[in-house]
Tab-separated table of C-alpha atoms in Angstrom:
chain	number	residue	atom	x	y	z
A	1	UNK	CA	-36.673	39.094	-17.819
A	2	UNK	CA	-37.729	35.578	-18.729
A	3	UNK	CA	-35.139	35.009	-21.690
A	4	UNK	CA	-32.729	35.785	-18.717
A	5	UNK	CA	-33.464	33.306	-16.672
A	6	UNK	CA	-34.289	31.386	-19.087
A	7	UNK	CA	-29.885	31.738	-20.895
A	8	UNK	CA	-28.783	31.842	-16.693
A	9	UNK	CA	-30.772	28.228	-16.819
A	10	UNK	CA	-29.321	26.718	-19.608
A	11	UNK	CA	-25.684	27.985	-18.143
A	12	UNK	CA	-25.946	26.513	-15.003
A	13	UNK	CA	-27.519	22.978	-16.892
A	14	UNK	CA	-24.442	22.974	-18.803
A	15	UNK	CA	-22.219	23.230	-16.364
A	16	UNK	CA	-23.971	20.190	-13.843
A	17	UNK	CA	-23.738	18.161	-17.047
A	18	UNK	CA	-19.575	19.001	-17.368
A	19	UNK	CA	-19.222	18.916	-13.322
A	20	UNK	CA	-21.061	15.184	-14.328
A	21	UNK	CA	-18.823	13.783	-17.337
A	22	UNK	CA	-15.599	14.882	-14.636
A	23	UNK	CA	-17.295	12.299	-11.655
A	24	UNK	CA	-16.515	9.774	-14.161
A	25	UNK	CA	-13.098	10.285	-13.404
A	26	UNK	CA	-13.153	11.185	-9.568
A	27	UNK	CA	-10.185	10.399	-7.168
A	28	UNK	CA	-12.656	7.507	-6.216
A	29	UNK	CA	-11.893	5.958	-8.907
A	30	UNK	CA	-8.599	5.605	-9.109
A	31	UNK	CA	-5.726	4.697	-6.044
A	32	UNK	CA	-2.284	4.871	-6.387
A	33	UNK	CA	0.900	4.254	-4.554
A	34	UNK	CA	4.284	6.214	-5.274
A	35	UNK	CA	8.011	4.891	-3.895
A	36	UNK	CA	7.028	1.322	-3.517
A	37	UNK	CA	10.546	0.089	-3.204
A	38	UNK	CA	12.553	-2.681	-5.243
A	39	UNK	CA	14.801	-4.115	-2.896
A	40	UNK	CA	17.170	-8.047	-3.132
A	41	UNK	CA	15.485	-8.421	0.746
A	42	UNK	CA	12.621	-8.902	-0.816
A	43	UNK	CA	13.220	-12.072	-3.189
A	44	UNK	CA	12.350	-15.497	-1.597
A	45	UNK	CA	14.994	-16.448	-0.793
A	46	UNK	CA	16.988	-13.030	0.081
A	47	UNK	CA	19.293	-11.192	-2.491
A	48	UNK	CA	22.495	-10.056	-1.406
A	49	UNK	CA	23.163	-7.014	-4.003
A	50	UNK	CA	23.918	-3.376	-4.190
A	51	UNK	CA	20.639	-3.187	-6.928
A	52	UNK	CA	17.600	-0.688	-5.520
A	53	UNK	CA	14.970	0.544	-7.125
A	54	UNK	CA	11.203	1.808	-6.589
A	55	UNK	CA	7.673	1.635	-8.816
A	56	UNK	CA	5.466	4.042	-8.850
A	57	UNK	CA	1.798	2.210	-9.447
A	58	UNK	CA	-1.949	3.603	-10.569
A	59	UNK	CA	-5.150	1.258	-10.929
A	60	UNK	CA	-8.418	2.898	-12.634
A	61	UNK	CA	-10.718	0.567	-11.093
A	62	UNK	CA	-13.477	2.083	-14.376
A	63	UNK	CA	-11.015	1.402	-16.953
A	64	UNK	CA	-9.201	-1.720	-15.081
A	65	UNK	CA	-5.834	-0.399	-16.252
A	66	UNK	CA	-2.638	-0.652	-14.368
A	67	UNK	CA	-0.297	1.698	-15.190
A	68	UNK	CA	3.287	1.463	-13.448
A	69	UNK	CA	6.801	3.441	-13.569
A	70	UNK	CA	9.531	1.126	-12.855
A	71	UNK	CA	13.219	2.801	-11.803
A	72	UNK	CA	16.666	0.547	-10.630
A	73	UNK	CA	19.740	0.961	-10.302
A	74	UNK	CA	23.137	-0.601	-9.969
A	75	UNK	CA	22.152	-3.951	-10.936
A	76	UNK	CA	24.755	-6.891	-10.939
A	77	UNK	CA	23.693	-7.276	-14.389
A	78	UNK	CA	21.616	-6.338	-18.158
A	79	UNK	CA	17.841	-7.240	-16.923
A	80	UNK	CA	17.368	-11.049	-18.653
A	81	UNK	CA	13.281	-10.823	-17.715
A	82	UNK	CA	11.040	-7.999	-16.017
A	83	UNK	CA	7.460	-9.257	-15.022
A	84	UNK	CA	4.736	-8.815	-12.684
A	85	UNK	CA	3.896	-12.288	-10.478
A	86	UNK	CA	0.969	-13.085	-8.211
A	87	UNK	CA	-0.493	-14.596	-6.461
A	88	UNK	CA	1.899	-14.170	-3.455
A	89	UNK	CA	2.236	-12.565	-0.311
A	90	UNK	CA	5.020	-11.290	1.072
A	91	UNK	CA	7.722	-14.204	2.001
A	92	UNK	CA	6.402	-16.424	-1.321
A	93	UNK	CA	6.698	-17.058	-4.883
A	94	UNK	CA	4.671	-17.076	-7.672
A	95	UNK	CA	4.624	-17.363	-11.359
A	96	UNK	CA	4.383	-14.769	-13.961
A	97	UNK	CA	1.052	-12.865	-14.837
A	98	UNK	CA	2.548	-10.091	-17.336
A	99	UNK	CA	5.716	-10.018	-19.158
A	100	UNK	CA	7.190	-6.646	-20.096
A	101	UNK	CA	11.221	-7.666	-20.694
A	102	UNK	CA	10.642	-6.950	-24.367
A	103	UNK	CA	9.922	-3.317	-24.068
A	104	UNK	CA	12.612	-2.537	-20.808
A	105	UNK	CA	15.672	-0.915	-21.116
A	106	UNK	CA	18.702	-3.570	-20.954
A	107	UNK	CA	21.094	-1.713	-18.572
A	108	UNK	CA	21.967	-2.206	-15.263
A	109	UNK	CA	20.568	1.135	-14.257
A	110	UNK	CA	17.006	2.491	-16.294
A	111	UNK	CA	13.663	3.484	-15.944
A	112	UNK	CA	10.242	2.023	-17.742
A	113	UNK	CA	7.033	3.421	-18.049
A	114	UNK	CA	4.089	0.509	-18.755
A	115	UNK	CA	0.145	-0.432	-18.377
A	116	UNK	CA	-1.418	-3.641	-18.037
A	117	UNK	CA	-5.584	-4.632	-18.029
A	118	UNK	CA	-6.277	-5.976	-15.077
A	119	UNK	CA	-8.719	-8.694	-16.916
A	120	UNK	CA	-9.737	-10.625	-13.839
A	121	UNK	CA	-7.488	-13.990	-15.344
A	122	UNK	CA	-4.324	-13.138	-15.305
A	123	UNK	CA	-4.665	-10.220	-13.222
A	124	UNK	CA	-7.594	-10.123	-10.516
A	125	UNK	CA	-8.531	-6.839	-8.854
A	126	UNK	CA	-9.238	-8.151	-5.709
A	127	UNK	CA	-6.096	-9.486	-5.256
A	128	UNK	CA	-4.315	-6.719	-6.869
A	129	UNK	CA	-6.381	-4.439	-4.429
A	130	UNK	CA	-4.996	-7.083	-1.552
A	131	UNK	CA	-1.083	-6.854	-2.503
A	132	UNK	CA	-0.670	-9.938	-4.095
A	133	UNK	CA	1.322	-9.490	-7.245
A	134	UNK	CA	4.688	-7.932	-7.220
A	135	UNK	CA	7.648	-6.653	-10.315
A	136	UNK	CA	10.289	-8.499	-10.418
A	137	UNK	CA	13.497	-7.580	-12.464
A	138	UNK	CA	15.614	-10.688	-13.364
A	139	UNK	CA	20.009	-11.008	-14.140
A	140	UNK	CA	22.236	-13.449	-15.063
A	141	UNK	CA	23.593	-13.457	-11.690
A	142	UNK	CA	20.189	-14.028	-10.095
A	143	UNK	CA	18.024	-15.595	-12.502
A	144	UNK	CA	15.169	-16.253	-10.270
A	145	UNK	CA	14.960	-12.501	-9.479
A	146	UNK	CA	17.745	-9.987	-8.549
A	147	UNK	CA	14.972	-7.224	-6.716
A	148	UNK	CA	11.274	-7.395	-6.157
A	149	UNK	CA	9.098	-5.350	-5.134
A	150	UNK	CA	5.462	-5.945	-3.970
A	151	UNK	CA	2.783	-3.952	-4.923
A	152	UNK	CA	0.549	-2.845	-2.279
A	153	UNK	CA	-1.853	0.383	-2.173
A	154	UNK	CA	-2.083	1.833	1.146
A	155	UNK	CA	-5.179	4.328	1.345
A	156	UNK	CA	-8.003	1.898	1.585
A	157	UNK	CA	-10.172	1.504	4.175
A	158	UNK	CA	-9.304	-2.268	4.911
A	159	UNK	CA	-5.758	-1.813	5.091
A	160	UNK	CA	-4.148	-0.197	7.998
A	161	UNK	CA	-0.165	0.753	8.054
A	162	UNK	CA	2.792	1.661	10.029
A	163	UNK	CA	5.273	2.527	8.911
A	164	UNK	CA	9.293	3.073	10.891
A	165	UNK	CA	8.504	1.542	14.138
A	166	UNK	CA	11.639	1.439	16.120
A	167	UNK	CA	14.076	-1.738	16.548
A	168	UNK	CA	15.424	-0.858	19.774
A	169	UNK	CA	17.277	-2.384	22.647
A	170	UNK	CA	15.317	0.245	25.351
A	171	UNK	CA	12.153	-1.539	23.931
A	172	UNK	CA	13.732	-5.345	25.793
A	173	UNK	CA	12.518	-6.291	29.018
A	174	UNK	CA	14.902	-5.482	30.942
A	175	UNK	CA	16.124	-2.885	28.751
A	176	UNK	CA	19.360	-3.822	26.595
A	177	UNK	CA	22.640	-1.142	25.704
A	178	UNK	CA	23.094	-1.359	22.428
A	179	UNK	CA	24.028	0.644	19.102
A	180	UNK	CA	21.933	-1.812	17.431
A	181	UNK	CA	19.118	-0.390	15.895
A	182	UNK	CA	16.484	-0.952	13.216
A	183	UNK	CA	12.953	-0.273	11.816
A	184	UNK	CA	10.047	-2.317	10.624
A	185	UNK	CA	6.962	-1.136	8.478
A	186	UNK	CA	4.003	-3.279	8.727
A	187	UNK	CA	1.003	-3.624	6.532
A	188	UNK	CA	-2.395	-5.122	7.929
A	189	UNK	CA	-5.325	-6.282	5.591
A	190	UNK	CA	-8.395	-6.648	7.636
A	191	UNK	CA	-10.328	-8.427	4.290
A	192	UNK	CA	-7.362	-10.901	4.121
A	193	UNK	CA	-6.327	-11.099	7.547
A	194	UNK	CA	-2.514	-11.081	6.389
A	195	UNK	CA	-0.040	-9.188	8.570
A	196	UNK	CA	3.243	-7.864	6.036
A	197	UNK	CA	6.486	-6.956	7.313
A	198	UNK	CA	9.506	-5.447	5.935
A	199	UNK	CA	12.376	-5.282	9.019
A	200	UNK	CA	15.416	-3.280	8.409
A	201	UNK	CA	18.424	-3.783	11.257
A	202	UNK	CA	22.366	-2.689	11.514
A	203	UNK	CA	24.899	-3.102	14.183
A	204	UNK	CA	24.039	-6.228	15.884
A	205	UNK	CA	26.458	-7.132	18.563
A	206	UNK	CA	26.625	-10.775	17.111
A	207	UNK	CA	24.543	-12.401	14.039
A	208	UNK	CA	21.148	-13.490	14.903
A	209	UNK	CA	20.017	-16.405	16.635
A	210	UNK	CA	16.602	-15.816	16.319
A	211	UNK	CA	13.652	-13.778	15.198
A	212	UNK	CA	10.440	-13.943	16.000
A	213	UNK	CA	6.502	-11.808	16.819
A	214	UNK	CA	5.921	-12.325	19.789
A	215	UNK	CA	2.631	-11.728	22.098
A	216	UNK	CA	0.358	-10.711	23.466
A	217	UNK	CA	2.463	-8.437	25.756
A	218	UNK	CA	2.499	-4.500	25.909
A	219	UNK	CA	5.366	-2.782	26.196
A	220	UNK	CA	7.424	-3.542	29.627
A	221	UNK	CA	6.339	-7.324	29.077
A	222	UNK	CA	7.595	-10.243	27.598
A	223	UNK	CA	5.338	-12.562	25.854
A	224	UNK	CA	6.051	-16.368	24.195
A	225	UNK	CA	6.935	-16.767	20.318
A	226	UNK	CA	3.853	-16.559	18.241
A	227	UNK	CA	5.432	-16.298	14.971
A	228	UNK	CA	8.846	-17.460	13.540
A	229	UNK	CA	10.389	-16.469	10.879
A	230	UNK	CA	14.009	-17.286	11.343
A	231	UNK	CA	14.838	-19.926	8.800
A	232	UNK	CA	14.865	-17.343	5.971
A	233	UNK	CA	16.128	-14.745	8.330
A	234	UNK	CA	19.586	-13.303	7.070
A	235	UNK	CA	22.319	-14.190	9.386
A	236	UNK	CA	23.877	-10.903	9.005
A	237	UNK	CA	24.746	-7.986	11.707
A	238	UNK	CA	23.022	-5.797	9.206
A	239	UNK	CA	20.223	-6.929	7.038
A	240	UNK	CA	16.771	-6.515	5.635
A	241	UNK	CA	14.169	-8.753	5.654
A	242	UNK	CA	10.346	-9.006	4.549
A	243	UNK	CA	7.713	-11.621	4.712
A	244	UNK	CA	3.854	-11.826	5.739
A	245	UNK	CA	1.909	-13.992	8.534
A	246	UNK	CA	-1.428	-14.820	8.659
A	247	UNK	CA	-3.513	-13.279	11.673
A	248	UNK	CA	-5.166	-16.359	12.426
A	249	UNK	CA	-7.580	-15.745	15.503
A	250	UNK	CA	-5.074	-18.387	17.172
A	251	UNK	CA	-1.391	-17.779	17.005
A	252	UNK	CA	-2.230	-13.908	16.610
A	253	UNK	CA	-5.408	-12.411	17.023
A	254	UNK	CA	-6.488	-9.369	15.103
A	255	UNK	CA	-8.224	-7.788	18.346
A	256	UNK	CA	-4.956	-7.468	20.081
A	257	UNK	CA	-2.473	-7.145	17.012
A	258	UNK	CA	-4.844	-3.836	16.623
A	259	UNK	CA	-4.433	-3.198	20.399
A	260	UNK	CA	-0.486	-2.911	20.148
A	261	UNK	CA	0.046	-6.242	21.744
A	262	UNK	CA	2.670	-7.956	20.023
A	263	UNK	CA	6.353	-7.048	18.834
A	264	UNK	CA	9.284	-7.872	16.926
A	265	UNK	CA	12.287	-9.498	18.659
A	266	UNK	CA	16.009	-10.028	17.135
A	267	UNK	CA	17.950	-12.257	19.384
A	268	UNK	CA	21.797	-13.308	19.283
A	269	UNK	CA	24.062	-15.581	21.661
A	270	UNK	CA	24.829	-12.297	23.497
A	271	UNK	CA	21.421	-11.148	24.081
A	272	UNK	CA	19.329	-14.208	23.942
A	273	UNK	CA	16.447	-12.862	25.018
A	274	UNK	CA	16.560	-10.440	22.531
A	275	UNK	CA	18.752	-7.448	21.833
A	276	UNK	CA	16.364	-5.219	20.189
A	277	UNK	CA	12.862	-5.222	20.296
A	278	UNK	CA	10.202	-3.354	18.295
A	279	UNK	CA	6.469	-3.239	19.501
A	280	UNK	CA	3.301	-3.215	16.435
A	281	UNK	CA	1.545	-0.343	17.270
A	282	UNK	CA	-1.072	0.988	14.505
């Protein structure tokens, strides 16, 4: 009866020791981010161009490894340089941290597969964690970058994410008839305190005039400008747009930002006070 025991014992040590070696390699450890799109709307300044694409991103926070799948499509032309840049936010530039043109496809449509070690010079994990580095692709036509796109993880517990909120004119106080509509997705970082944005809008009645957060004001209210953005704004009936704000405790508080108290506002010389409206709501 004891050698029994004694061969269940050994079983069950040998598998706590296996169950062990595999948390070494626990979800944990590891966050990723799949779809993260490539878009001209996100250069500084704004790319007009028909070029999309997405990245698919992984960081082993044991191993420090980035690994990243790049995909475009339909760019104006042959890639001339394909890098990762920090540190920058949304809405700025910055210079490059890791060069992978060598190894890239040169067509105007391709996918790469790549890894980088986040080494804590080039590439710092904090701010990597924080969404401050971003892929840029590079063309003749564009040389300071054709699409970008920003690399942020999502499912941490200091970020906090919306994603679709609705451009509308029902939103405007009063309430504005319009086909105009639009989305935004927003991006908080409570460690950071920076607020990202990426606004997408079609069928304006006439190009903007302004664009703006406003607060704090829930919905049926109107609240003064807190935050404007439109001198890089596209002056386009249709458009896309990104960029990032600090949440200063003055201009914007993170208290009420939280609370649903602020909101997007397109304006034109039609609708001056706005002609669609979109309110941050978490």
């Amino acid at each position: 009866m004891m050698k029994v025991l004694r061969k269940f014992g050994l079983v069950w040590l040998l598998l706590a020791l296996f169950s062990a070696c595999d948390d070494h390699d626990t979800p944990q450890d590891v966050v990723t981010q799949k779809g993260l799109p490539l878009s001209g709307s996100q250069e500084t300044a704004a790319k007009i161009t028909p070029a999309t694409g997405w990245a698919d991103v992984s960081y082993n926070k044991t191993t420090h490894m980035l690994t990243f799948t790049l995909n475009w499509a339909n760019l104006t032309g042959p890639p001339t340089g394909a890098h990762i840049h920090g540190t920058a936010a949304r809405g700025t530039n910055a210079t490059i941290k890791y060069d992978f043109f060598n190894d890239i496809p040169k067509t105007t449509t391709g996918s790469y597969s790549g890894s980088v070690m986040v080494d804590g010079t080039l590439i710092n994990e904090t701010d990597l964690l924080n969404g401050l580095y971003y892929f840029n692709i590079h063309t003749p036509t564009n040389g300071g970058g054709e699409i970008r796109g920003q690399i942020e993880f999502y499912d941490q517990p200091h970020i906090v994410v919306a994603k679709g909120l609705p451009l509308e004119g029902s939103q405007q106080v009063p309430g504005v008839s319009t086909v105009a509509t639009g989305t935004v997705d927003v991006m908080y970082n409570k460690s950071t305190h920076l607020l990202s944005y990426f606004i997408k809008w079609k069928d304006l009645k006439a190009t903007p005039t302004g664009s703006h957060i406003h607060g704090t004001a829930p919905r049926g209210a109107n609240a003064p400008i807190q935050h404007d953005f439109f001198a890089n704004f596209p002056q386009t009936l249709s458009g896309e747009y990104s960029n990032s704000v600090m949440v200063d405790g003055v201009k914007i508080k993170e208290a009420e930002l939280l609370n649903g108290l602020y909101y997007f506002n397109i304006h034109n010389i039609i609708h001056a006070g706005g002609e669609i409206r979109a309110q941050i709501e978490f």
